Structure formats: structure tokens, C-alpha cells
């Protein structure tokens, strides 16, 4: 994934089977994409930090989308409810073989965070994790511009 490349505008579904495309969110917003999975212990450990970041920036022009690399819908749903993940959760339920993880080269593992600008261009394909103060600094700097 090249910095400056356009993030693919593919369709993914939430747990209610509602379809979302990436372009729905980027027009006036930066987007932080969280690649995760219900079976990933580091992903689950990041949730409390991610919630803090989301809460801190909830009124700003940045959106948060979590893309699950699960293959089992029941396990994915259970993790969403158990961890009270109340922001957009989507998946194609094909794990690492989906088009978006393939495009973003999410082949070595999760969690991985990708930052995208308002034009849909990738700013950072391996953004800091939410427990790293650098992520907050990057988001603040983006929102100032």
C-alpha cells in the first residue's frame, strides 16, 4: 500500500447485513480504519484505548471504522456485544482473504490501523496503535489543517 494511494471503495456489511462503502464516510472526514479480529488478543487489548480516542474525537471530522477479519459471524457478533463496540463494525467474513485486507497488505497480522484523508488517500498504512500517544498527536495535527 502506497502512501497517497486511494483506499478502495468496496462494500462491507455490518452485523445487521447493512451494506456500507468507504466513500460514505470520507467526504468531509478523515477516517481511521481498525483491522481486528475477535480471536486476536492484542486487538481486544486495544479496545479500551480505541474507545478513549473515539470518545475524545467524537465531535471532530474523523470517523472510525473497524473491519473485522473474522470468518465466523457468531464469534464476531459476540465480540462486538461483549466489548460494547458501538462504532461502525463491518466485515466480509472471509478473514485475510478479502479484497480490503489484501489491498492493505494485512497479511502479517492484526491489529493494524490505517489513516485515510478526506479525499480517500492513505496517509498512513501502519498508523500507531491507540495506546501510543503518537496516534492522538497525528489526529490532532490532521484536524488542525
C-alpha positions as a printed Julia matrix, in Angstrom:
145×3 Matrix{Float64}:
   0.0     0.0    0.0
   1.45    3.29  -1.07
   1.02    6.47   0.9
  -1.21    8.64  -1.26
  -2.96    5.67  -2.9
  -6.75    5.76  -2.87
  -8.32    3.43  -0.32
 -10.61    1.01  -2.18
 -14.3     1.84  -2.16
 -15.51   -1.69  -1.56
 -18.71   -2.79   0.15
 -18.74   -4.46   3.54
 -21.65   -5.41   5.78
 -22.37   -4.79   9.43
 -23.85   -7.42  11.75
 -27.36   -6.47  10.6
 -26.32   -7.18   7.0
 -26.5    -3.49   6.07
 -24.01   -2.59   3.34
 -21.51    0.25   3.75
 -18.99    1.64   1.32
 -15.91    3.53   2.35
 -16.85    6.59   0.29
 -19.87    7.18   2.56
 -17.55    8.4    5.3
 -14.64   10.15   3.72
 -16.16   13.2    2.03
 -15.76   15.6    4.93
 -13.88   13.36   7.29
 -10.61   11.72   7.95
 -11.02    8.02   8.64
  -9.15    5.73  11.0
  -9.63    2.12   9.99
  -9.06   -0.52  12.6
  -8.34   -4.0   11.26
  -9.07   -6.5   14.02
 -10.5    -9.94  14.81
 -12.41  -11.43  17.72
  -9.74  -14.08  18.28
  -6.89  -11.51  18.4
  -5.77  -10.83  21.98
  -3.83   -7.63  21.11
  -6.92   -6.37  19.23
  -9.12   -6.92  22.28
  -6.48   -5.27  24.48
  -6.58   -2.18  22.22
 -10.35   -1.72  22.6
 -10.29    0.38  25.77
  -7.67    2.71  24.23
  -9.57    2.91  20.96
 -12.76    3.79  22.85
 -10.94    6.67  24.55
  -9.67    8.0   21.21
 -13.14    7.68  19.64
 -14.76    9.44  22.59
 -12.2    12.23  22.56
 -12.68   12.94  18.85
 -16.41   12.14  18.55
 -17.35   15.69  17.6
 -14.46   16.19  15.19
 -14.26   15.46  11.5
 -12.78   12.0   11.87
 -14.69    8.74  11.6
 -13.71    5.37  13.0
 -14.42    2.12  11.2
 -13.48   -1.33  12.42
 -13.05   -4.01   9.8
 -13.12   -7.49  11.25
 -11.02  -10.24   9.72
 -13.21  -12.87  11.33
 -14.68  -15.73   9.35
 -17.32  -16.76  11.91
 -20.2   -14.3   12.18
 -21.34  -15.57  15.59
 -17.89  -15.07  17.14
 -17.64  -11.64  15.55
 -21.08  -10.61  16.87
 -20.29  -12.0   20.32
 -17.08   -9.92  20.49
 -18.94   -6.78  19.38
 -21.6    -7.18  22.08
 -19.23   -8.38  24.81
 -16.88   -5.44  24.28
 -19.65   -2.88  23.62
 -18.24   -1.77  20.28
 -20.7     0.98  19.41
 -18.99    2.43  16.33
 -19.21    1.04  12.81
 -18.2    -2.62  12.67
 -18.05   -4.24   9.23
 -16.71   -7.42   7.67
 -16.96   -9.64   4.64
 -16.27  -12.66   6.9
 -13.53  -14.07   4.69
 -10.66  -13.24   7.03
  -7.37  -12.23   5.48
  -8.57  -13.26   2.0
 -10.92  -10.31   1.48
 -10.16   -7.57  -1.02
  -9.53   -4.8    1.52
  -7.06   -6.71   3.74
  -5.34   -7.97   0.6
  -5.1    -4.42  -0.82
  -3.83   -3.05   2.5
  -1.39   -5.95   2.88
  -2.84   -7.04   6.2
  -1.08  -10.36   5.85
   1.15  -10.49   8.89
  -1.49   -9.92  11.5
  -3.78   -7.63  13.35
  -4.35   -5.18  14.86
  -3.4    -2.71  12.18
  -4.58    0.85  11.78
  -4.82    2.81   8.54
  -5.4     6.57   8.33
  -7.15    7.99   5.28
  -7.64   11.64   4.33
 -10.79   13.4    3.15
 -10.03   12.58  -0.47
  -9.76    8.87   0.28
  -5.98    8.82   0.07
  -3.98    6.73   2.5
  -2.0     8.94   4.87
  -0.53    6.14   6.97
  -0.93    2.43   6.23
   0.54    1.4    9.57
  -0.65    4.08  11.98
   0.28    3.88  15.66
  -1.93    1.79  17.91
  -4.42    3.66  20.11
  -2.34    3.22  23.27
   0.52    5.13  21.6
   0.28    8.91  22.3
   1.6     9.49  18.77
  -1.78    8.48  17.29
  -3.56   11.24  19.18
  -0.88   13.71  18.1
  -1.27   12.68  14.43
  -5.06   13.04  14.6
  -4.8    16.45  16.29
  -2.38   17.64  13.6
  -4.68   16.43  10.81
  -7.69   18.17  12.3
  -5.8    21.46  12.56
  -5.29   21.56   8.78
